[in-house]
Amino acid sequence: GRALLVLLLSATVSLLGGLIFGYELGIISGALLQLQTDFHLSCFKQEVLVSAVLIGALLASLVGGILIDRHGRRRAILVSNLVLFVGSLILTLARSFTVLVTGRVTVGFAISVSSMACCIYVSEMVAAHQRGLLVSLYEAGITVGILLSYALNYIFADVDEGWRYMFGLAIAPTAMQFLSILFLPVNPVKLSSWDSDCQKGLIPLQDAEDRAAAKREPCQEKHYSFLDLFRTRDNMRRRTLVGLGLVLFQQFTGQPNVLGYASKIFHSVGFQSNSSAILASVGLGAIKVVATLVAMALADKAGRRVLLMAGCVVMAISVTTIGLTTCMAPLAMARDCKAATDPNASYSLTQQPLTSVFPQSAVSPISPASGAVKNQAGPGFAATRSLTKVFTSTQSKEVFPNSSLIQKRDLVGQSKKGTVESTGPPLTGAPWSQHTVLNWITLLSMMAFVSAFSIGFGPMTWLVLSEIYPAGIRGRAFAFCNSFNWAANLLISLSFLDLIDAIGFSWMFLLYGLMGVMAVIFIYVFVPETKGQSLEEIDQQFSRKR
């Protein structure tokens, strides 16, 4: 009975942790539509507000590891819940732009600490054959959180100061997670020996010989310094290589930016403006949920390594296909940011030669904030110069444009204009309008890409990271890799428009395809299979020189 209770509470903590993460990433896109009018935000201020979460997350990844290792995973989650409560309260009661930014930095710090601590805590609490399922549950929570945030964005879009409700409602799942974890024991890694872990049924050892060895020599937790991550002791350098390789390839295969063009791809296959954005957000979100459930089911059967490699292969094929089809049928580029201070202000334009004129009847407006998250457990996201590309990563979270909200708030600012100024040909002559088959291939490729990421890199990166390091340095190692995840996401997002200017949209996606092939080779050579092994066995496997 006690083992079942631990299992259910661990699942609850994992799911709620992901849900809060996804919710906080997704809610800003709807809230920003109201905030830009209530606070008269310029494009720059909108970017600052969205990227404030990133600043908090980066701070957390620098100091959160010490908190997790020194004070325990359970206490770190409890502290992050309290910090998130304070951050949500600040946002709900905010009366100035500075207070809003402070609240978002606080929230970013809290969800980053929580994302790391949840993955590690759950991986240590449950048996080896359930670890993949329960850690992957965090990724599923993220996707559900994003979809929930869109639903609430829509509900409160017409409510006066509805953004206060949007930010404030994050307190509910935070309180539920806080109460759930109070009933869970302190992590088993703090216990004196493997034998006591085994008796509690938390980390069952594989066979009688392991149990006998554990009884003969109690396992003293080793102590590591941060610099040990780069030394040969216990093969730590190779573990760090595996961790950094996974988080960097997760970003460099193009996941944040592919999703930034979801709305344009939906529009190009013939969906009108409203249905385009709704399908891009809810449709791809639903695909992501289904794919994550598949990953949860297969993580402990097929194994982490197999899912990572299969996901990478499909991602590489998908982005290469998008690159080739957009080469023959280029996508139209839309304008990005709209400052609310001047209803007739011109949009900032990405310097893209394919930009077309959009008659009002066919406009596919892009919300001021759209993005993609790490799969968090995918923890990770970033801010860009153009708010269409404000990306968030985590453990892999994707936030899509929601144009129905913009329309409801009448913030597109085109009611007095027939068209938006542009350098391109009229819409009816746009090259992509004549390539229906190629456009559908592009759309299906994007769906395949989202599914492959949600089965492979999305959940598996964070699952492997929570397994491969010794208990004594697991928190700091996870945080170190996580900081590279956020930084890479920021770099990719900020450089995206410049790279498109330099080499073109199609070549950019072909480059992502090449990175996908390199990722497959990296995983095949360096990443071992960890399914069905206790954390101690994984540690021993890595400690042997290979």
Coordinates of C-alpha atoms in Angstrom, one line a residue:
G1 CA 0.0 0.0 0.0
R2 CA 2.8 2.4 0.9
A3 CA 4.6 1.6 -2.4
L4 CA 1.5 2.4 -4.4
L5 CA 1.0 5.7 -2.5
V6 CA 4.6 6.7 -3.3
L7 CA 4.0 5.8 -6.9
L8 CA 0.8 7.8 -7.2
L9 CA 2.2 10.8 -5.4
S10 CA 5.4 10.7 -7.5
A11 CA 3.3 10.7 -10.6
T12 CA 1.2 13.6 -9.3
V13 CA 4.3 15.7 -8.5
S14 CA 5.8 14.9 -12.0
L15 CA 2.6 15.8 -13.9
L16 CA 1.9 19.0 -11.9
G17 CA 5.5 20.1 -12.2
G18 CA 5.2 19.8 -16.0
L19 CA 1.8 21.4 -16.1
I20 CA 3.0 24.5 -14.2
F21 CA 6.0 24.8 -16.5
G22 CA 3.9 24.6 -19.7
Y23 CA 1.2 26.9 -18.3
E24 CA 3.7 29.7 -17.4
L25 CA 5.3 29.4 -20.9
G26 CA 2.0 29.5 -22.7
I27 CA 0.0 32.0 -20.8
I28 CA 2.2 35.0 -21.8
S29 CA 1.1 34.9 -25.4
G30 CA -2.5 35.7 -24.5
A31 CA -1.7 38.0 -21.5
L32 CA 0.6 40.1 -23.7
L33 CA -2.3 41.1 -26.0
Q34 CA -4.0 42.8 -23.0
L35 CA -0.8 44.0 -21.4
Q36 CA 0.4 45.9 -24.5
T37 CA -2.7 48.1 -24.4
D38 CA -3.0 48.4 -20.6
F39 CA 0.6 49.3 -20.2
H40 CA 1.3 50.8 -23.6
L41 CA 4.1 48.5 -24.3
S42 CA 6.5 49.1 -27.2
C43 CA 7.9 46.1 -29.1
F44 CA 11.1 46.3 -27.1
K45 CA 9.2 46.2 -23.8
Q46 CA 7.2 43.2 -25.0
E47 CA 10.4 41.4 -25.8
V48 CA 11.8 42.3 -22.3
L49 CA 8.7 41.0 -20.6
V50 CA 8.7 37.7 -22.5
S51 CA 12.5 37.2 -22.1
A52 CA 12.3 38.0 -18.3
V53 CA 11.3 34.3 -17.7
L54 CA 14.6 33.3 -19.5
I55 CA 16.7 35.5 -17.3
G56 CA 15.1 33.9 -14.2
A57 CA 15.6 30.4 -15.7
L58 CA 19.3 31.1 -16.4
L59 CA 19.8 32.3 -12.9
A60 CA 18.2 29.2 -11.6
S61 CA 20.3 26.9 -13.7
L62 CA 23.4 28.5 -12.2
V63 CA 22.5 28.3 -8.5
G64 CA 19.7 25.7 -8.5
G65 CA 22.0 22.8 -8.7
I66 CA 23.7 23.7 -5.5
L67 CA 20.3 24.0 -3.8
I68 CA 19.2 20.6 -5.1
D69 CA 22.4 18.8 -4.0
R70 CA 23.0 20.5 -0.7
H71 CA 19.4 20.7 0.6
G72 CA 17.8 17.8 -1.2
R73 CA 15.4 17.5 -4.1
R74 CA 12.2 17.5 -2.0
R75 CA 13.1 20.7 -0.3
A76 CA 14.1 22.3 -3.6
I77 CA 10.7 21.6 -5.0
L78 CA 9.0 23.0 -1.9
V79 CA 11.1 26.2 -2.1
S80 CA 10.3 26.5 -5.9
N81 CA 6.6 26.2 -5.1
L82 CA 6.8 29.1 -2.6
V83 CA 8.8 31.2 -5.0
L84 CA 6.3 30.5 -7.7
F85 CA 3.5 31.5 -5.4
V86 CA 5.2 34.8 -4.6
G87 CA 5.9 35.4 -8.4
S88 CA 2.3 34.7 -9.3
L89 CA 1.1 37.1 -6.6
I90 CA 3.4 39.9 -7.8
L91 CA 2.1 39.4 -11.4
T92 CA -1.5 39.4 -10.3
L93 CA -1.2 42.6 -8.3
A94 CA 1.2 44.4 -10.7
R95 CA 0.6 48.1 -11.4
S96 CA 3.7 48.9 -13.4
F97 CA 5.9 47.4 -16.1
T98 CA 8.9 47.0 -13.7
V99 CA 6.8 45.0 -11.3
L100 CA 5.6 42.8 -14.2
V101 CA 9.2 42.1 -15.3
T102 CA 10.1 41.3 -11.6
G103 CA 7.2 38.9 -11.4
R104 CA 8.2 37.1 -14.6
V105 CA 11.9 36.8 -13.5
T106 CA 10.7 35.3 -10.2
V107 CA 8.4 32.8 -12.0
G108 CA 11.2 31.9 -14.5
F109 CA 13.5 31.1 -11.5
A110 CA 10.9 29.0 -9.8
I111 CA 9.9 26.8 -12.8
S112 CA 13.5 26.2 -13.8
V113 CA 14.5 24.9 -10.3
S114 CA 11.3 22.9 -10.2
S115 CA 11.9 21.3 -13.6
M116 CA 15.4 20.1 -12.5
A117 CA 14.4 19.0 -9.1
C118 CA 11.2 17.2 -10.2
C119 CA 13.0 15.1 -12.8
I120 CA 15.8 14.1 -10.4
Y121 CA 13.4 13.5 -7.4
V122 CA 11.0 11.3 -9.4
S123 CA 13.9 9.3 -11.0
E124 CA 15.2 8.5 -7.5
M125 CA 11.9 7.7 -5.9
V126 CA 10.6 5.0 -8.2
A127 CA 11.7 1.5 -9.3
A128 CA 13.9 1.1 -12.4
H129 CA 11.1 -0.4 -14.6
Q130 CA 8.8 2.6 -13.9
R131 CA 11.3 5.4 -14.1
G132 CA 11.0 6.1 -17.8
L133 CA 7.2 6.3 -17.6
L134 CA 7.1 8.7 -14.6
V135 CA 9.9 11.1 -15.6
S136 CA 8.3 11.3 -19.1
L137 CA 5.0 12.2 -17.4
Y138 CA 6.7 15.6 -16.8
E139 CA 6.9 16.2 -20.5
A140 CA 3.2 15.3 -20.9
G141 CA 2.4 17.7 -18.2
I142 CA 4.1 20.5 -20.1
T143 CA 2.1 19.9 -23.2
V144 CA -1.2 19.8 -21.2
G145 CA -0.1 23.0 -19.4
I146 CA 0.4 24.8 -22.7
L147 CA -3.0 23.7 -24.0
L148 CA -4.6 24.7 -20.7
S149 CA -3.0 28.2 -21.0
Y150 CA -4.5 28.6 -24.5
A151 CA -7.9 27.7 -23.2
L152 CA -7.7 30.3 -20.4
N153 CA -6.2 32.9 -22.8
Y154 CA -9.4 32.5 -24.9
I155 CA -11.7 32.6 -21.9
F156 CA -10.2 35.7 -20.4
A157 CA -9.5 37.5 -23.7
D158 CA -12.5 39.9 -23.3
V159 CA -12.4 40.2 -19.5
D160 CA -11.2 43.6 -18.2
E161 CA -7.7 43.0 -16.9
G162 CA -8.1 39.4 -17.7
W163 CA -4.3 39.0 -17.6
R164 CA -4.5 39.2 -13.8
Y165 CA -6.6 36.0 -13.7
M166 CA -4.3 34.3 -16.2
F167 CA -1.3 34.8 -14.0
G168 CA -3.1 34.2 -10.7
L169 CA -4.5 30.8 -11.7
A170 CA -1.0 29.3 -11.7
I171 CA -1.3 29.4 -7.9
A172 CA -3.8 26.4 -7.9
P173 CA -1.6 23.7 -9.4
T174 CA 1.4 25.1 -7.4
A175 CA -0.6 24.6 -4.1
M176 CA -1.6 21.0 -5.2
Q177 CA 2.1 20.1 -5.9
F178 CA 3.2 21.6 -2.6
L179 CA 0.6 19.5 -0.7
S180 CA 1.4 16.3 -2.7
I181 CA 5.1 16.4 -2.0
L182 CA 4.6 16.9 1.8
F183 CA 3.4 13.3 1.9
L184 CA 6.4 11.9 0.0
P185 CA 9.5 10.7 1.9
V186 CA 12.9 12.4 1.6
N187 CA 14.9 11.0 -1.3
P188 CA 16.2 7.5 -0.9
V189 CA 19.7 8.7 -1.9
K190 CA 20.1 10.2 1.6
L191 CA 19.6 6.7 3.2
S192 CA 22.6 4.9 4.5
S193 CA 22.8 1.9 2.3
W194 CA 21.4 0.2 -0.8
D195 CA 19.9 -2.4 1.4
S196 CA 17.6 0.1 3.2
D197 CA 16.5 1.5 -0.2
C198 CA 15.8 -2.1 -1.3
Q199 CA 13.7 -2.9 1.8
K200 CA 11.6 0.3 1.2
G201 CA 10.9 -1.0 -2.3
L202 CA 12.1 2.3 -3.8
I203 CA 15.1 1.2 -5.8
P204 CA 14.9 -2.6 -6.2
L205 CA 18.2 -4.2 -7.1
Q206 CA 18.3 -6.5 -10.1
D207 CA 19.2 -9.8 -8.5
A208 CA 20.3 -11.7 -5.4
E209 CA 24.0 -11.1 -5.9
D210 CA 23.5 -7.3 -6.0
R211 CA 21.5 -7.5 -2.8
A212 CA 24.2 -9.6 -1.1
A213 CA 26.9 -7.2 -2.2
A214 CA 24.8 -4.3 -0.9
K215 CA 24.5 -6.0 2.5
R216 CA 28.2 -6.6 2.8
E217 CA 29.3 -3.1 1.9
P218 CA 27.0 -0.2 2.8
C219 CA 27.0 2.4 0.0
Q220 CA 28.6 5.6 1.2
E221 CA 27.5 8.5 -1.0
K222 CA 30.5 9.9 -2.7
H223 CA 31.2 13.6 -2.6
Y224 CA 32.1 15.4 -5.8
S225 CA 33.2 19.0 -6.5
F226 CA 31.8 20.8 -9.5
L227 CA 35.2 20.5 -11.3
D228 CA 34.9 16.7 -11.1
L229 CA 32.4 17.0 -14.1
F230 CA 35.5 17.7 -16.3
R231 CA 37.8 15.1 -14.8
T232 CA 38.3 11.4 -15.5
R233 CA 37.2 10.3 -12.0
D234 CA 34.4 7.8 -12.4
N235 CA 34.4 8.6 -16.1
M236 CA 32.7 11.9 -15.3
R237 CA 34.0 13.7 -18.3
R238 CA 32.2 11.2 -20.6
R239 CA 29.0 11.7 -18.7
T240 CA 29.3 15.4 -19.1
L241 CA 29.9 14.9 -22.9
V242 CA 26.7 12.8 -23.1
G243 CA 24.6 15.4 -21.2
L244 CA 25.9 18.4 -23.1
G245 CA 25.6 16.6 -26.5
L246 CA 22.0 15.7 -25.9
V247 CA 20.8 19.2 -24.8
L248 CA 22.8 21.0 -27.6
F249 CA 21.6 18.7 -30.3
Q250 CA 18.0 19.0 -28.9
Q251 CA 18.3 22.8 -29.8
F252 CA 20.5 22.6 -32.9
T253 CA 18.1 20.3 -34.8
G254 CA 15.8 23.4 -35.1
Q255 CA 12.9 22.5 -32.8
P256 CA 12.3 26.1 -31.6
N257 CA 12.3 27.7 -35.0
V258 CA 10.4 25.0 -37.0
L259 CA 7.4 25.7 -34.8
G260 CA 7.7 29.5 -35.2
Y261 CA 6.5 28.9 -38.8
A262 CA 3.6 26.6 -37.9
S263 CA 0.9 29.3 -38.5
K264 CA 2.4 30.2 -41.9
I265 CA 2.5 26.6 -43.0
F266 CA -1.1 26.0 -42.0
H267 CA -2.1 29.2 -43.9
S268 CA -0.3 28.1 -47.0
V269 CA -2.3 24.9 -47.4
G270 CA -5.5 27.0 -47.6
F271 CA -6.8 27.5 -44.0
Q272 CA -8.0 31.0 -43.4
S273 CA -6.5 33.2 -40.7
N274 CA -8.5 32.1 -37.6
S275 CA -8.6 28.4 -38.3
S276 CA -4.9 28.6 -39.2
A277 CA -3.7 29.8 -35.8
I278 CA -6.2 27.7 -33.9
L279 CA -5.1 24.5 -35.8
A280 CA -1.4 25.5 -35.4
S281 CA -1.7 25.8 -31.6
V282 CA -4.4 23.3 -30.6
G283 CA -3.8 20.8 -33.5
L284 CA 0.0 20.5 -33.1
G285 CA -0.5 20.6 -29.3
A286 CA -2.8 17.6 -29.5
I287 CA -0.3 15.8 -31.8
K288 CA 2.4 16.5 -29.2
V289 CA 0.2 15.1 -26.3
V290 CA -0.4 11.9 -28.2
A291 CA 3.3 11.5 -29.2
T292 CA 4.4 12.1 -25.6
L293 CA 2.0 9.4 -24.4
V294 CA 3.5 7.0 -26.9
A295 CA 7.0 7.9 -25.5
M296 CA 5.8 7.3 -22.0
A297 CA 4.5 3.9 -22.9
L298 CA 7.7 2.9 -24.8
A299 CA 10.4 4.5 -22.6
D300 CA 10.7 1.4 -20.3
K301 CA 10.1 -1.1 -23.1
A302 CA 12.0 0.1 -26.3
G303 CA 14.5 2.1 -24.2
R304 CA 15.9 5.6 -24.2
R305 CA 18.6 5.1 -26.8
V306 CA 16.2 3.5 -29.4
L307 CA 13.6 6.3 -29.0
L308 CA 16.3 9.0 -29.2
M309 CA 17.7 7.6 -32.4
A310 CA 14.3 6.9 -34.1
G311 CA 13.1 10.4 -33.2
C312 CA 16.3 12.0 -34.6
V313 CA 16.0 10.1 -37.9
V314 CA 12.4 11.2 -38.4
M315 CA 13.3 14.8 -37.4
A316 CA 16.2 14.9 -39.9
I317 CA 14.0 13.6 -42.7
S318 CA 11.2 16.0 -41.8
V319 CA 13.2 19.2 -41.7
T320 CA 15.1 18.2 -44.9
T321 CA 11.7 17.7 -46.6
I322 CA 10.5 21.1 -45.4
G323 CA 13.8 22.6 -46.7
L324 CA 13.3 21.0 -50.2
T325 CA 9.6 21.8 -50.5
T326 CA 10.0 25.4 -49.4
C327 CA 12.8 25.7 -51.9
M328 CA 10.3 24.9 -54.7
A329 CA 7.3 26.6 -53.0
P330 CA 8.6 29.4 -50.8
L331 CA 6.5 30.4 -47.7
A332 CA 5.3 33.9 -47.4
M333 CA 6.7 35.7 -44.4
A334 CA 4.5 37.8 -42.1
R335 CA 5.3 40.9 -40.1
D336 CA 6.2 40.4 -36.5
C337 CA 5.6 42.9 -33.7
K338 CA 2.9 45.5 -33.2
A339 CA 3.4 48.2 -30.6
A340 CA 0.1 49.2 -29.1
T341 CA 1.1 52.8 -28.5
D342 CA 0.4 53.8 -32.1
P343 CA -2.5 52.1 -33.9
N344 CA -1.0 53.1 -37.3
A345 CA 2.6 52.1 -36.5
S346 CA 4.2 49.9 -39.1
Y347 CA 5.2 46.4 -38.2
S348 CA 8.8 45.4 -37.8
L349 CA 9.7 43.3 -40.8
T350 CA 12.0 40.4 -41.0
Q351 CA 14.4 41.1 -43.8
Q352 CA 13.1 38.3 -45.9
P353 CA 12.8 38.6 -49.6
L354 CA 9.8 36.4 -49.7
T355 CA 7.5 38.8 -47.9
S356 CA 4.2 39.2 -49.6
V357 CA 1.2 41.6 -49.4
F358 CA -1.6 40.2 -47.3
P359 CA -5.1 41.5 -48.1
Q360 CA -7.1 41.7 -44.9
S361 CA -9.4 38.9 -45.8
A362 CA -6.4 36.5 -46.0
V363 CA -4.2 37.8 -43.2
S364 CA -2.8 35.2 -40.9
P365 CA -1.9 37.4 -37.9
I366 CA 0.9 36.3 -35.6
S367 CA 0.6 36.9 -31.9
P368 CA 3.2 39.1 -30.3
A369 CA 4.5 36.1 -28.4
S370 CA 4.9 32.7 -29.9
G371 CA 7.6 30.2 -29.0
A372 CA 8.8 26.8 -28.3
V373 CA 10.0 25.3 -25.2
K374 CA 12.6 22.8 -24.3
N375 CA 11.0 19.8 -23.8
Q376 CA 11.2 20.2 -20.7
A377 CA 11.4 18.2 -18.9
G378 CA 12.3 20.0 -21.5
P379 CA 13.3 23.1 -19.6
G380 CA 14.3 25.8 -22.0
F381 CA 13.3 28.9 -23.9
A382 CA 14.5 32.2 -25.2
A383 CA 13.7 35.7 -26.4
T384 CA 14.3 37.2 -29.8
R385 CA 14.4 40.5 -31.5
S386 CA 11.1 39.7 -33.3
L387 CA 8.4 38.6 -30.9
T388 CA 7.1 36.1 -33.4
K389 CA 10.2 34.1 -32.3
V390 CA 10.1 34.2 -28.6
F391 CA 11.0 30.7 -27.8
T392 CA 10.8 28.8 -24.7
S393 CA 12.6 25.2 -24.5
T394 CA 12.3 22.5 -21.3
Q395 CA 12.3 20.5 -21.3
S396 CA 10.7 21.2 -24.7
K397 CA 7.5 23.3 -24.7
E398 CA 6.0 24.8 -27.8
V399 CA 3.8 27.9 -27.7
F400 CA 2.0 28.7 -30.9
P401 CA 0.5 31.9 -32.3
N402 CA -3.2 32.3 -31.4
S403 CA -4.7 34.7 -33.8
S404 CA -8.3 34.4 -32.6
L405 CA -7.2 36.3 -29.5
I406 CA -5.7 39.1 -31.5
Q407 CA -8.8 39.4 -33.5
K408 CA -11.0 39.5 -30.4
R409 CA -8.8 42.3 -29.0
D410 CA -8.7 44.1 -32.4
L411 CA -5.0 44.6 -32.0
V412 CA -3.9 43.8 -35.5
G413 CA -4.4 47.4 -36.4
Q414 CA -5.3 46.7 -40.0
S415 CA -8.9 47.7 -40.0
K416 CA -8.2 51.0 -41.7
K417 CA -5.8 49.5 -44.2
G418 CA -6.5 47.3 -47.1
T419 CA -3.0 45.9 -47.2
V420 CA 0.2 45.9 -45.2
E421 CA 3.1 47.7 -47.0
S422 CA 5.5 45.2 -48.4
T423 CA 8.2 44.7 -51.0
G424 CA 6.7 41.5 -52.4
P425 CA 4.1 40.6 -55.1
P426 CA 0.4 40.5 -54.3
L427 CA -1.0 37.5 -52.4
T428 CA -2.7 36.0 -55.4
G429 CA 0.6 35.8 -57.2
A430 CA 2.5 34.4 -54.3
P431 CA 4.5 31.4 -55.5
W432 CA 3.4 29.1 -52.7
S433 CA -0.3 29.5 -53.6
Q434 CA 0.3 27.4 -56.7
H435 CA 1.9 24.4 -55.1
T436 CA -0.9 22.7 -53.1
V437 CA 0.7 19.2 -53.1
L438 CA 4.1 20.6 -51.9
N439 CA 2.3 22.7 -49.2
W440 CA 0.6 19.6 -47.9
I441 CA 3.9 17.7 -47.9
T442 CA 5.4 20.6 -45.8
L443 CA 2.5 20.4 -43.4
L444 CA 2.7 16.7 -42.9
S445 CA 6.5 17.0 -42.4
M446 CA 5.9 19.5 -39.7
M447 CA 3.5 17.2 -38.0
A448 CA 6.0 14.3 -38.2
F449 CA 8.7 16.6 -36.8
V450 CA 6.6 17.6 -33.8
S451 CA 5.7 13.9 -33.2
A452 CA 9.3 12.8 -33.5
F453 CA 10.6 15.5 -31.1
S454 CA 7.9 14.5 -28.5
I455 CA 8.9 10.9 -28.7
G456 CA 12.7 11.3 -28.7
F457 CA 14.5 14.5 -27.7
G458 CA 11.5 16.0 -25.8
P459 CA 11.2 13.5 -22.9
M460 CA 14.3 11.3 -23.3
T461 CA 16.9 14.0 -22.9
W462 CA 15.8 14.9 -19.4
L463 CA 15.2 11.3 -18.5
V464 CA 18.8 10.3 -19.4
L465 CA 20.2 13.4 -17.6
S466 CA 18.4 12.4 -14.4
E467 CA 20.0 8.9 -14.6
I468 CA 23.6 9.2 -15.7
Y469 CA 25.2 11.2 -12.9
P470 CA 26.1 10.0 -9.4
A471 CA 23.7 11.1 -6.6
G472 CA 26.3 13.4 -5.0
I473 CA 26.6 15.7 -8.0
R474 CA 23.3 15.0 -9.9
G475 CA 21.7 18.3 -9.1
R476 CA 24.7 20.4 -10.1
A477 CA 25.4 18.3 -13.3
F478 CA 21.7 18.6 -14.4
A479 CA 21.7 22.3 -13.8
F480 CA 25.0 22.7 -15.7
C481 CA 23.6 21.0 -18.8
N482 CA 20.3 22.9 -18.3
S483 CA 22.1 26.2 -18.5
F484 CA 23.5 25.2 -21.9
N485 CA 20.0 24.3 -23.0
W486 CA 18.7 27.7 -22.2
A487 CA 21.7 29.5 -23.7
A488 CA 21.6 27.4 -26.9
N489 CA 17.9 28.1 -27.3
L490 CA 18.5 31.8 -26.9
L491 CA 21.4 31.7 -29.4
I492 CA 19.3 29.7 -32.0
S493 CA 16.3 32.0 -31.7
L494 CA 18.3 35.3 -31.8
S495 CA 20.4 34.2 -34.8
F496 CA 17.5 32.7 -36.8
L497 CA 16.5 35.8 -38.7
D498 CA 20.1 36.8 -39.5
L499 CA 20.9 33.2 -40.7
I500 CA 17.8 33.3 -43.0
D501 CA 19.0 36.6 -44.4
A502 CA 22.5 35.1 -45.0
I503 CA 21.7 31.7 -46.4
G504 CA 17.9 31.6 -47.0
F505 CA 15.0 29.8 -45.4
S506 CA 15.4 26.5 -47.3
W507 CA 19.1 26.2 -46.6
M508 CA 18.5 26.9 -43.0
F509 CA 16.2 23.8 -42.7
L510 CA 18.6 21.7 -44.8
L511 CA 21.2 22.6 -42.2
Y512 CA 18.9 21.4 -39.4
G513 CA 18.6 18.1 -41.3
L514 CA 22.4 17.8 -41.3
M515 CA 22.5 18.4 -37.6
G516 CA 19.9 15.7 -37.1
V517 CA 22.1 13.2 -38.9
M518 CA 25.0 14.2 -36.7
A519 CA 22.8 13.8 -33.6
V520 CA 22.0 10.2 -34.7
I521 CA 25.7 9.4 -35.0
F522 CA 26.4 11.0 -31.6
I523 CA 23.7 9.0 -29.8
Y524 CA 24.8 5.8 -31.5
V525 CA 28.5 6.3 -30.4
F526 CA 28.2 7.9 -26.9
V527 CA 24.7 7.3 -25.3
P528 CA 24.3 3.9 -23.5
E529 CA 21.0 2.2 -22.9
T530 CA 19.8 2.7 -19.3
K531 CA 16.3 1.1 -19.4
G532 CA 15.5 -1.4 -16.6
Q533 CA 18.7 -0.6 -14.6
S534 CA 18.8 0.9 -11.1
L535 CA 20.6 4.2 -10.7
E536 CA 23.5 2.4 -9.0
E537 CA 23.9 0.0 -11.9
I538 CA 23.9 2.9 -14.4
D539 CA 26.5 4.6 -12.3
Q540 CA 28.7 1.4 -12.3
Q541 CA 28.2 1.1 -16.1
F542 CA 29.5 4.6 -16.6
S543 CA 32.3 4.2 -14.1
R544 CA 33.9 1.4 -16.1
K545 CA 36.3 2.8 -18.7
R546 CA 35.0 2.4 -22.2

